[in-house]
């Protein structure tokens, strides 16, 4: 359900209509959906996706893979990713979206069918970290604001939300130009969803996903079958079987290293 329509809520998400189950000899496989809000094309024009929409589609399909491939005899455990690991499959899947080998498969001229040129891929790669420092400042301010609200010890009546945010930014010495990614009044992730005090988890998942992708690139093949089998078994299929870090180490062979994330952000060689 990819495109915007009247009455549809905003954002993008992956839903599981039916999880995996097995009773006796009867095996029931998962049913998973992806919903997005991509822009509709003008009448008579092709429905093309922006780079942001491509990233969203790969992201949500990463969640879908976890839903498709979860297996196990206990429904409360099967496919049960802890909150600070739930974005690993989705964010890891984004990496393939920007690999030249993959881009040449889907990024084609809609008139001629020619794949994207190497020169355009190079420009795209060069722009990846443009204003990255500004983005990270805004993101981490938002993640810390989440924790700030959830450490308030007493109910706040008549609270001046804007003043609360200003005092928070000043206390942490954020730059004056910091623009919170989500302001308190529409911070759905922490007040109306399953992310209370856990918005930081996107960053921890980024540590995991960059380290996990390094497992593929380290082989010289981003589609390395053996690495993919370990990832499928220990992460996508067996998530929830054991402690999250134990599952990750079974896949990776070691605890995650932060260096791949620093390189991705352009903060390390």
Short mmCIF file of N, CA, C and O in Angstrom, two decimals, residues 79-191:
data_model
loop_
_atom_site.label_atom_id
_atom_site.label_comp_id
_atom_site.label_asym_id
_atom_site.label_seq_id
_atom_site.Cartn_x
_atom_site.Cartn_y
_atom_site.Cartn_z
N UNK A 79 9.80 -13.96 16.35
CA UNK A 79 9.81 -12.63 15.74
C UNK A 79 9.83 -11.51 16.75
O UNK A 79 9.53 -10.36 16.42
N UNK A 80 10.22 -11.80 17.97
CA UNK A 80 10.19 -10.80 19.04
C UNK A 80 11.52 -10.09 19.16
O UNK A 80 12.41 -10.53 19.89
N UNK A 81 11.67 -8.99 18.46
CA UNK A 81 12.88 -8.18 18.57
C UNK A 81 12.74 -7.22 19.74
O UNK A 81 11.71 -6.56 19.87
N UNK A 82 13.76 -7.09 20.59
CA UNK A 82 13.70 -6.06 21.62
C UNK A 82 13.72 -4.69 20.96
O UNK A 82 14.21 -4.53 19.83
N UNK A 83 13.20 -3.69 21.64
CA UNK A 83 13.06 -2.37 21.04
C UNK A 83 14.37 -1.82 20.49
O UNK A 83 14.40 -1.23 19.41
N UNK A 84 15.48 -2.01 21.21
CA UNK A 84 16.72 -1.40 20.71
C UNK A 84 17.43 -2.27 19.67
O UNK A 84 18.58 -2.01 19.33
N UNK A 85 16.72 -3.28 19.17
CA UNK A 85 17.26 -4.07 18.06
C UNK A 85 16.25 -4.18 16.92
O UNK A 85 16.58 -4.66 15.84
N UNK A 86 15.05 -3.66 17.13
CA UNK A 86 13.98 -3.86 16.16
C UNK A 86 14.28 -3.16 14.83
O UNK A 86 13.79 -3.58 13.78
N UNK A 87 15.09 -2.11 14.86
CA UNK A 87 15.41 -1.40 13.62
C UNK A 87 16.63 -1.98 12.89
O UNK A 87 16.99 -1.48 11.83
N UNK A 88 17.24 -3.02 13.45
CA UNK A 88 18.39 -3.62 12.76
C UNK A 88 18.02 -4.15 11.37
O UNK A 88 18.69 -3.81 10.39
N UNK A 89 16.99 -5.00 11.23
CA UNK A 89 16.69 -5.52 9.88
C UNK A 89 16.32 -4.44 8.89
O UNK A 89 16.72 -4.51 7.71
N UNK A 90 15.60 -3.42 9.34
CA UNK A 90 15.16 -2.37 8.42
C UNK A 90 16.32 -1.48 7.99
O UNK A 90 16.49 -1.19 6.80
N UNK A 91 17.13 -1.05 8.97
CA UNK A 91 18.23 -0.16 8.63
C UNK A 91 19.34 -0.89 7.89
O UNK A 91 20.01 -0.30 7.02
N UNK A 92 19.54 -2.16 8.19
CA UNK A 92 20.53 -2.93 7.43
C UNK A 92 20.10 -3.03 5.97
O UNK A 92 20.93 -2.88 5.06
N UNK A 93 18.82 -3.25 5.74
CA UNK A 93 18.35 -3.41 4.37
C UNK A 93 18.55 -2.14 3.54
O UNK A 93 18.70 -2.20 2.32
N UNK A 94 18.57 -0.98 4.21
CA UNK A 94 18.80 0.28 3.49
C UNK A 94 20.15 0.30 2.80
O UNK A 94 20.32 0.96 1.76
N UNK A 95 21.15 -0.38 3.37
CA UNK A 95 22.50 -0.32 2.81
C UNK A 95 22.52 -0.78 1.36
O UNK A 95 23.23 -0.21 0.52
N UNK A 96 21.77 -1.83 1.05
CA UNK A 96 21.78 -2.35 -0.31
C UNK A 96 21.19 -1.36 -1.31
O UNK A 96 21.53 -1.37 -2.49
N UNK A 97 20.30 -0.48 -0.84
CA UNK A 97 19.65 0.47 -1.74
C UNK A 97 20.66 1.35 -2.46
O UNK A 97 20.44 1.76 -3.60
N UNK A 98 21.78 1.66 -1.79
CA UNK A 98 22.73 2.62 -2.35
C UNK A 98 24.01 1.97 -2.88
O UNK A 98 24.97 2.66 -3.20
N UNK A 99 24.02 0.65 -2.97
CA UNK A 99 25.16 -0.02 -3.58
C UNK A 99 25.04 0.08 -5.11
O UNK A 99 23.97 -0.20 -5.66
N UNK A 100 26.12 0.49 -5.80
CA UNK A 100 26.04 0.65 -7.26
C UNK A 100 25.48 -0.58 -7.97
O UNK A 100 24.69 -0.44 -8.92
N UNK A 101 25.86 -1.76 -7.52
CA UNK A 101 25.38 -2.99 -8.15
C UNK A 101 23.86 -3.10 -8.08
O UNK A 101 23.22 -3.59 -9.01
N UNK A 102 23.29 -2.63 -6.99
CA UNK A 102 21.84 -2.69 -6.82
C UNK A 102 21.17 -1.52 -7.52
O UNK A 102 20.13 -1.68 -8.17
N UNK A 103 21.76 -0.34 -7.42
CA UNK A 103 21.18 0.83 -8.06
C UNK A 103 21.04 0.64 -9.57
O UNK A 103 20.05 1.07 -10.17
N UNK A 104 22.03 -0.01 -10.16
CA UNK A 104 21.96 -0.23 -11.61
C UNK A 104 20.83 -1.19 -11.99
O UNK A 104 20.42 -1.26 -13.14
N UNK A 105 20.35 -1.92 -10.99
CA UNK A 105 19.24 -2.84 -11.25
C UNK A 105 17.89 -2.11 -11.26
O UNK A 105 17.04 -2.38 -12.10
N UNK A 106 17.71 -1.16 -10.31
CA UNK A 106 16.39 -0.53 -10.21
C UNK A 106 16.37 0.94 -10.66
O UNK A 106 15.31 1.44 -11.05
N UNK A 107 17.51 1.64 -10.57
CA UNK A 107 17.54 3.07 -10.91
C UNK A 107 17.80 3.22 -12.40
O UNK A 107 18.94 3.36 -12.84
N UNK A 108 16.73 3.19 -13.16
CA UNK A 108 16.83 3.23 -14.62
C UNK A 108 16.00 4.38 -15.19
O UNK A 108 15.00 4.78 -14.60
N UNK A 109 16.44 4.90 -16.32
CA UNK A 109 15.68 5.91 -17.02
C UNK A 109 14.35 5.31 -17.46
O UNK A 109 14.33 4.29 -18.15
N UNK A 110 13.24 5.92 -17.04
CA UNK A 110 11.93 5.30 -17.31
C UNK A 110 11.56 5.33 -18.79
O UNK A 110 10.70 4.58 -19.24
N UNK A 111 12.26 6.16 -19.57
CA UNK A 111 11.98 6.21 -21.01
C UNK A 111 12.83 5.22 -21.79
O UNK A 111 12.34 4.53 -22.69
N UNK A 112 14.12 5.17 -21.46
CA UNK A 112 15.05 4.36 -22.26
C UNK A 112 15.40 3.02 -21.61
O UNK A 112 15.87 2.12 -22.30
N UNK A 113 15.21 2.92 -20.28
CA UNK A 113 15.59 1.69 -19.59
C UNK A 113 17.06 1.62 -19.23
O UNK A 113 17.52 0.64 -18.65
N UNK A 114 17.82 2.69 -19.56
CA UNK A 114 19.25 2.68 -19.25
C UNK A 114 19.47 2.81 -17.75
O UNK A 114 18.81 3.62 -17.09
N UNK A 115 20.42 2.04 -17.20
CA UNK A 115 20.70 2.14 -15.76
C UNK A 115 21.38 3.44 -15.42
O UNK A 115 21.99 4.10 -16.28
N UNK A 116 21.32 3.83 -14.18
CA UNK A 116 21.96 5.04 -13.70
C UNK A 116 23.45 5.00 -14.01
O UNK A 116 24.09 3.95 -13.94
N UNK A 117 24.02 6.13 -14.36
CA UNK A 117 25.43 6.19 -14.76
C UNK A 117 26.36 6.17 -13.54
O UNK A 117 25.97 6.55 -12.44
N UNK A 118 27.59 5.76 -13.78
CA UNK A 118 28.59 5.76 -12.71
C UNK A 118 28.84 7.17 -12.19
O UNK A 118 29.05 7.39 -10.99
N UNK A 119 28.80 8.16 -13.09
CA UNK A 119 29.04 9.55 -12.70
C UNK A 119 27.95 10.04 -11.75
O UNK A 119 28.24 10.72 -10.75
N UNK A 120 26.71 9.68 -12.02
CA UNK A 120 25.60 10.10 -11.17
C UNK A 120 25.65 9.37 -9.82
O UNK A 120 25.36 9.96 -8.77
N UNK A 121 26.04 8.11 -9.85
CA UNK A 121 26.21 7.36 -8.58
C UNK A 121 27.30 8.02 -7.75
O UNK A 121 27.15 8.17 -6.52
N UNK A 122 28.39 8.43 -8.38
CA UNK A 122 29.49 9.08 -7.65
C UNK A 122 29.02 10.38 -7.00
O UNK A 122 29.35 10.67 -5.85
N UNK A 123 28.21 11.16 -7.74
CA UNK A 123 27.68 12.41 -7.17
C UNK A 123 26.76 12.11 -5.98
O UNK A 123 26.78 12.81 -4.97
N UNK A 124 25.98 11.06 -6.13
CA UNK A 124 25.08 10.67 -5.05
C UNK A 124 25.88 10.29 -3.81
O UNK A 124 25.55 10.70 -2.69
N UNK A 125 26.93 9.51 -4.00
CA UNK A 125 27.76 9.09 -2.88
C UNK A 125 28.43 10.29 -2.20
O UNK A 125 28.54 10.36 -0.98
N UNK A 126 28.89 11.25 -3.02
CA UNK A 126 29.56 12.43 -2.47
C UNK A 126 28.63 13.28 -1.62
O UNK A 126 29.07 13.97 -0.69
N UNK A 127 27.34 13.24 -1.92
CA UNK A 127 26.38 14.09 -1.21
C UNK A 127 25.82 13.44 0.05
O UNK A 127 25.10 14.09 0.81
N UNK A 128 26.15 12.16 0.29
CA UNK A 128 25.54 11.42 1.40
C UNK A 128 25.75 12.09 2.75
O UNK A 128 24.86 12.09 3.60
N UNK A 129 26.92 12.66 2.97
CA UNK A 129 27.22 13.25 4.28
C UNK A 129 27.10 14.77 4.29
O UNK A 129 27.56 15.42 5.23
N UNK A 130 26.45 15.32 3.26
CA UNK A 130 26.23 16.77 3.24
C UNK A 130 25.34 17.17 4.41
O UNK A 130 24.26 16.60 4.62
N UNK A 131 25.81 18.11 5.22
CA UNK A 131 25.09 18.59 6.41
C UNK A 131 24.83 17.47 7.43
O UNK A 131 23.90 17.56 8.23
N UNK A 132 25.65 16.43 7.41
CA UNK A 132 25.45 15.31 8.33
C UNK A 132 25.57 15.75 9.79
O UNK A 132 24.81 15.28 10.65
N UNK A 133 26.52 16.64 10.08
CA UNK A 133 26.67 17.11 11.45
C UNK A 133 25.42 17.81 11.96
O UNK A 133 25.00 17.61 13.11
N UNK A 134 24.80 18.62 11.09
CA UNK A 134 23.57 19.30 11.46
C UNK A 134 22.45 18.30 11.72
O UNK A 134 21.72 18.40 12.71
N UNK A 135 22.34 17.32 10.83
CA UNK A 135 21.31 16.29 11.00
C UNK A 135 21.50 15.53 12.31
O UNK A 135 20.54 15.30 13.06
N UNK A 136 22.74 15.13 12.61
CA UNK A 136 23.00 14.35 13.82
C UNK A 136 22.72 15.18 15.07
O UNK A 136 22.19 14.67 16.06
N UNK A 137 23.08 16.47 15.04
CA UNK A 137 22.79 17.34 16.18
C UNK A 137 21.29 17.39 16.44
O UNK A 137 20.83 17.23 17.58
N UNK A 138 20.51 17.57 15.39
CA UNK A 138 19.05 17.62 15.54
C UNK A 138 18.49 16.29 16.03
O UNK A 138 17.60 16.24 16.88
N UNK A 139 19.04 15.21 15.50
CA UNK A 139 18.54 13.88 15.88
C UNK A 139 18.83 13.58 17.34
O UNK A 139 17.95 13.14 18.10
N UNK A 140 20.08 13.80 17.77
CA UNK A 140 20.44 13.45 19.14
C UNK A 140 19.78 14.37 20.15
O UNK A 140 19.48 13.96 21.28
N UNK A 141 19.54 15.62 19.76
CA UNK A 141 18.78 16.49 20.64
C UNK A 141 17.38 15.93 20.85
O UNK A 141 16.84 15.94 21.96
N UNK A 142 16.78 15.40 19.79
CA UNK A 142 15.44 14.83 19.88
C UNK A 142 15.44 13.57 20.75
O UNK A 142 14.53 13.38 21.57
N UNK A 143 16.45 12.74 20.58
CA UNK A 143 16.52 11.51 21.38
C UNK A 143 16.70 11.83 22.86
O UNK A 143 16.10 11.19 23.73
N UNK A 144 17.51 12.85 23.16
CA UNK A 144 17.70 13.25 24.55
C UNK A 144 16.46 13.93 25.12
O UNK A 144 16.15 13.79 26.32
N UNK A 145 15.73 14.66 24.28
CA UNK A 145 14.48 15.28 24.73
C UNK A 145 13.49 14.20 25.16
O UNK A 145 12.77 14.36 26.16
N UNK A 146 13.45 13.12 24.42
CA UNK A 146 12.62 11.96 24.79
C UNK A 146 12.95 11.52 26.22
O UNK A 146 12.06 11.37 27.07
N UNK A 147 14.22 11.32 26.50
CA UNK A 147 14.64 10.88 27.84
C UNK A 147 14.34 11.96 28.89
O UNK A 147 14.00 11.64 30.03
N UNK A 148 14.46 13.22 28.48
CA UNK A 148 14.21 14.32 29.41
C UNK A 148 12.76 14.29 29.91
O UNK A 148 12.51 14.40 31.11
N UNK A 149 11.82 14.10 28.99
CA UNK A 149 10.42 14.04 29.40
C UNK A 149 10.16 12.83 30.29
O UNK A 149 9.38 12.90 31.24
N UNK A 150 10.80 11.73 30.01
CA UNK A 150 10.53 10.50 30.76
C UNK A 150 11.30 10.40 32.07
O UNK A 150 11.21 9.39 32.77
N UNK A 151 12.06 11.44 32.41
CA UNK A 151 12.70 11.47 33.72
C UNK A 151 12.08 12.54 34.62
O UNK A 151 12.59 12.80 35.71
N UNK A 152 10.99 13.17 34.15
CA UNK A 152 10.25 14.10 35.00
C UNK A 152 9.59 13.29 36.12
O UNK A 152 8.86 12.34 35.86
N UNK A 153 9.86 13.65 37.36
CA UNK A 153 9.43 12.84 38.50
C UNK A 153 8.01 13.14 38.96
O UNK A 153 7.34 12.27 39.53
N UNK A 154 7.54 14.36 38.73
CA UNK A 154 6.20 14.72 39.19
C UNK A 154 5.39 15.25 38.02
O UNK A 154 5.94 15.84 37.08
N UNK A 155 4.06 15.07 38.04
CA UNK A 155 3.21 15.61 36.97
C UNK A 155 3.42 17.11 36.81
O UNK A 155 3.60 17.84 37.81
N UNK A 156 3.42 17.56 35.56
CA UNK A 156 3.64 18.97 35.28
C UNK A 156 2.33 19.58 34.81
O UNK A 156 1.80 19.20 33.76
N UNK A 157 1.79 20.48 35.59
CA UNK A 157 0.53 21.13 35.24
C UNK A 157 0.82 22.52 34.68
O UNK A 157 1.64 23.27 35.22
N UNK A 158 0.10 22.85 33.63
CA UNK A 158 0.29 24.16 33.02
C UNK A 158 1.68 24.36 32.48
O UNK A 158 2.23 25.47 32.52
N UNK A 159 2.30 23.29 32.00
CA UNK A 159 3.69 23.35 31.55
C UNK A 159 3.82 24.16 30.27
O UNK A 159 3.04 23.98 29.33
N UNK A 160 4.79 25.05 30.23
CA UNK A 160 5.14 25.78 29.02
C UNK A 160 6.10 24.89 28.23
O UNK A 160 7.30 24.83 28.53
N UNK A 161 5.57 24.18 27.25
CA UNK A 161 6.36 23.19 26.52
C UNK A 161 7.54 23.83 25.81
O UNK A 161 8.66 23.30 25.83
N UNK A 162 7.31 24.98 25.20
CA UNK A 162 8.40 25.66 24.48
C UNK A 162 9.52 26.04 25.44
O UNK A 162 10.71 25.90 25.12
N UNK A 163 9.16 26.51 26.62
CA UNK A 163 10.17 26.87 27.62
C UNK A 163 10.92 25.63 28.10
O UNK A 163 12.13 25.68 28.33
N UNK A 164 10.21 24.53 28.26
CA UNK A 164 10.83 23.27 28.66
C UNK A 164 11.88 22.86 27.63
O UNK A 164 13.00 22.46 27.99
N UNK A 165 11.54 22.97 26.36
CA UNK A 165 12.48 22.61 25.29
C UNK A 165 13.68 23.54 25.27
O UNK A 165 14.82 23.09 25.12
N UNK A 166 13.46 24.83 25.44
CA UNK A 166 14.57 25.79 25.42
C UNK A 166 15.53 25.53 26.59
O UNK A 166 16.75 25.56 26.42
N UNK A 167 14.95 25.28 27.76
CA UNK A 167 15.79 25.00 28.93
C UNK A 167 16.59 23.72 28.74
O UNK A 167 17.76 23.63 29.13
N UNK A 168 15.96 22.73 28.13
CA UNK A 168 16.63 21.46 27.84
C UNK A 168 17.82 21.69 26.92
O UNK A 168 18.94 21.22 27.17
N UNK A 169 17.60 22.40 25.81
CA UNK A 169 18.67 22.63 24.83
C UNK A 169 19.82 23.43 25.46
O UNK A 169 20.99 23.16 25.19
N UNK A 170 19.49 24.39 26.31
CA UNK A 170 20.52 25.19 26.96
C UNK A 170 21.32 24.35 27.95
O UNK A 170 22.55 24.47 28.03
N UNK A 171 20.64 23.50 28.70
CA UNK A 171 21.33 22.69 29.71
C UNK A 171 22.33 21.75 29.06
O UNK A 171 23.40 21.49 29.60
N UNK A 172 21.99 21.21 27.89
CA UNK A 172 22.90 20.31 27.18
C UNK A 172 23.86 21.06 26.27
O UNK A 172 24.66 20.44 25.57
N UNK A 173 23.75 22.38 26.23
CA UNK A 173 24.65 23.22 25.44
C UNK A 173 24.58 22.90 23.94
O UNK A 173 25.60 22.88 23.25
N UNK A 174 23.36 22.67 23.46
CA UNK A 174 23.18 22.48 22.02
C UNK A 174 23.31 23.83 21.31
O UNK A 174 23.00 24.88 21.90
N UNK A 175 23.77 23.86 20.07
CA UNK A 175 23.87 25.12 19.33
C UNK A 175 22.51 25.79 19.20
O UNK A 175 21.47 25.13 19.20
N UNK A 176 22.51 27.11 19.08
CA UNK A 176 21.26 27.86 19.00
C UNK A 176 20.41 27.46 17.79
O UNK A 176 19.19 27.56 17.82
N UNK A 177 21.06 27.00 16.72
CA UNK A 177 20.32 26.68 15.50
C UNK A 177 19.72 25.26 15.53
O UNK A 177 19.13 24.83 14.54
N UNK A 178 19.89 24.53 16.64
CA UNK A 178 19.38 23.16 16.70
C UNK A 178 17.87 23.14 16.45
O UNK A 178 17.11 23.85 17.11
N UNK A 179 17.45 22.33 15.50
CA UNK A 179 16.03 22.18 15.19
C UNK A 179 15.64 20.74 15.51
O UNK A 179 16.03 19.81 14.80
N UNK A 180 14.91 20.56 16.58
CA UNK A 180 14.51 19.22 16.99
C UNK A 180 13.80 18.51 15.85
O UNK A 180 12.94 19.07 15.19
N UNK A 181 14.18 17.26 15.63
CA UNK A 181 13.57 16.49 14.53
C UNK A 181 12.07 16.34 14.74
O UNK A 181 11.29 16.36 13.80
N UNK A 182 11.67 16.15 15.99
CA UNK A 182 10.26 16.14 16.36
C UNK A 182 10.08 17.05 17.57
O UNK A 182 10.72 16.84 18.59
N UNK A 183 9.23 18.03 17.46
CA UNK A 183 8.91 18.86 18.62
C UNK A 183 7.98 18.07 19.54
O UNK A 183 7.26 17.17 19.12
N UNK A 184 7.97 18.44 20.81
CA UNK A 184 7.21 17.72 21.82
C UNK A 184 5.75 17.55 21.44
O UNK A 184 5.16 16.48 21.61
N UNK A 185 5.16 18.59 20.87
CA UNK A 185 3.72 18.57 20.60
C UNK A 185 3.31 17.62 19.48
O UNK A 185 2.12 17.34 19.31
N UNK A 186 4.27 17.12 18.70
CA UNK A 186 3.91 16.11 17.69
C UNK A 186 4.92 14.96 17.69
O UNK A 186 5.15 14.31 16.67
N UNK A 187 5.46 14.68 18.86
CA UNK A 187 6.47 13.64 19.02
C UNK A 187 5.77 12.29 19.19
O UNK A 187 5.77 11.70 20.27
N UNK A 188 5.15 11.82 18.13
CA UNK A 188 4.34 10.60 18.18
C UNK A 188 5.10 9.40 18.72
O UNK A 188 4.55 8.58 19.45
N UNK A 189 6.39 9.29 18.38
CA UNK A 189 7.16 8.11 18.76
C UNK A 189 7.19 7.88 20.27
O UNK A 189 7.23 6.75 20.73
N UNK A 190 7.20 8.96 21.03
CA UNK A 190 7.36 8.77 22.48
C UNK A 190 6.07 8.94 23.26
O UNK A 190 6.01 8.54 24.42
N UNK A 191 5.04 9.51 22.66
CA UNK A 191 3.81 9.74 23.41
C UNK A 191 2.63 8.90 22.90
O UNK A 191 1.64 8.75 23.61
#
